[in-house]
Amino acid sequence: MTTPLYGQMMDVPLTVSSLLAHASRHFGTTEIVSKRIEGDVHRYTYRDCERRAKQLAQALMALGVEAGDRIGTLAWNGYRHLETYYGTTGFGAVCHTINPRLFPDQIAYIVNHADDRYVLFDITFAALVDVLAPQCPNVRGWIAMTDEAHMPRMSTAASSYEALLAQHDGAFDWPELDERCASNLCYTSGTTGNPKGALYSHRSTVLHAFGASLPDAMGLSARDSVLPVVPMFHVNAWGIPHAAPLTGAKLVFPGKDLDGKSLYELMEAERVTYSAGVPTVWLGLLNHLREAGVKFSTLQRTVIGGSACPPAMLKMFQEVYGVEVIHAWGMTEMSPLGTLAKLTWEQSQRSPDEQRKLREKQGHVMYGVDMKIVGDDGRDLPWDGVAFGDLHVRGPWVIDRYFRSDASPLVDGWFPTGDVATIDKDSFLNITDRSKDVIKSGGEWISSIDVENVAIAHPAVAEAACIACSHPKWTERPLLVVVKRPDADLTRDDMLAFYEGKVAKWWIPDDVVFVDELPHTATGKLQKLKLRERFRDHVLPSALDIENCPFDEKEGHALRHVKTDLS
Ligand code: AMP
């Protein structure tokens, strides 16, 4: 064996602190604007941010925090949260963002599982901390992210963030760390079982930030004013707090006010060009625009992900408000970005209808992620846009194993996402379901997302969920659960008639029920398990009348695939 010839370039570790150091040095005067919990708007620069992140690092080290220790946060999007992202990871501690919308018992489980040393919290969560503190005996201290004047009344002994920072001068150099060391920790929302932790490394975080910044990924730029609506407690706000300093983009943080009016006013005031969030938040914003009769004057692009972006929303953003929607897919276990629906030059020469169909999908992988779909036998399925399969991924920012768990979740080196998808000849991914939510009618899969998207396009529908309901002949058939818009007039028959010509006949739900609200997880995803439990005993009209089933071979139901005991 000959000795390998190594490259002769500097071996500079990819550390999270290098992102902020870069912004502070080269975009030192670029602003970070935050709507504060205290009620006012705070503004400062990347240079100020780095100095205060260093003060925080000094304060935490003085409290005895060591490299590898986990520091929890219960906080909205704001400058102090950003300082915590860097003031922890910068000296080797791990920034553990916790979703405050989870149930307190679940949060206590997460804090204890992560073994958080300190927890930093926004004063909105003071009452929550009082509930958590007795259940989390290993936390050495709770730090309120405010000054002494705004310290909340609490039964828990808490210290003031500003008072801690004031004891230090920020004269400190970020240490050089091994890029494979842990930097950030996020727990999955845990719709079933206990939440599981994804422990990112400095290397994976920086590579993800590079990837996210690419023009055909999130495409952030120093010319952008970026307002991440996606919370910093949800998979690191999709990497924006890392990608923004990498690119030098201005940051605008909305704090706790995520209603349509507050978001719109902040976007206009800070001349926001770029935003990102889950569809539910955009519903509120779009409603506000319609009711107030206003338009965006600066917003150009927004990333929508976390759940499928309804085509009606995509259309409204683009056609009514002139905002480019970048539909994206990812997950906590992927840091989170996997795919984005941006078109190639050739695709953008196709008819408007074809382009729209591509944008409605979850898109193309970014460099750094590889994907495949596999059938029940584990074999690769064709990329024909038709075959449904379990989606598997791999790459340097994809999870290898969960925090404090020895069992590998991987299958042949790939991570099974739990999503069911098609991939078309353009290599565009289309998520059709979570594997546990899929509806199997007579052995064939029905995409609940597609069925929901049609319902949401109806003007009288505020929200809709499609779930499997048991059926004596087809095993399962779709049931549509609908929340009407206030004062809207909509009957079951109107809803079903609306499906005519929009989906294959056998995908049309067998029944529609109206409810006041749908259950959501703490990250805004529909909790279909809860809905399935609620409607477990629902009897579909078609189940009572098997002889006159509304779908048959002539109408396109793939009876040839139906198991013999069902046909
Ligand atoms: P989380 O780890 O909480 O971010 O949830 C990840 C899951 O959200 C994915 O596995 C998908 O099931 C779902 N998801 C995320 N983005 C999308 C999208 N654009 N379309 C459909 N489902 C999505």
Short mmCIF file of C-alpha atoms in Angstrom, two decimals, residues 74 96 98-99 102-116 119 128-129 131-139 142 187 194-195:
data_model
loop_
_atom_site.label_atom_id
_atom_site.label_comp_id
_atom_site.label_asym_id
_atom_site.label_seq_id
_atom_site.Cartn_x
_atom_site.Cartn_y
_atom_site.Cartn_z
CA LEU A 74 -37.62 27.78 26.93
CA HIS A 96 -30.82 22.34 24.11
CA ILE A 98 -37.12 22.92 24.41
CA ASN A 99 -40.59 23.32 22.95
CA LEU A 102 -45.47 20.54 25.07
CA PHE A 103 -47.25 19.33 28.20
CA PRO A 104 -45.28 20.13 31.39
CA ASP A 105 -44.79 16.42 32.14
CA GLN A 106 -43.27 15.93 28.71
CA ILE A 107 -41.00 18.95 29.18
CA ALA A 108 -39.87 17.64 32.56
CA TYR A 109 -39.13 14.29 30.92
CA ILE A 110 -37.05 16.05 28.25
CA VAL A 111 -35.13 18.23 30.72
CA ASN A 112 -34.33 15.18 32.86
CA HIS A 113 -33.45 12.98 29.89
CA ALA A 114 -31.13 15.65 28.51
CA ASP A 115 -29.79 16.20 32.05
CA ASP A 116 -29.83 19.97 31.57
CA VAL A 119 -32.41 26.28 31.90
CA LEU A 128 -44.33 26.85 33.62
CA VAL A 129 -40.90 26.86 35.27
CA VAL A 131 -44.36 23.61 37.64
CA LEU A 132 -41.21 22.10 36.14
CA ALA A 133 -38.63 22.95 38.80
CA PRO A 134 -39.83 20.48 41.46
CA GLN A 135 -39.84 17.72 38.82
CA CYS A 136 -36.31 18.49 37.59
CA PRO A 137 -34.04 18.15 40.65
CA ASN A 138 -30.81 17.96 38.63
CA VAL A 139 -31.16 21.43 37.14
CA TRP A 142 -33.13 28.62 36.26
CA TYR A 187 -36.22 16.50 20.86
CA ASN A 194 -41.48 9.53 24.68
CA PRO A 195 -39.74 12.33 22.79
#
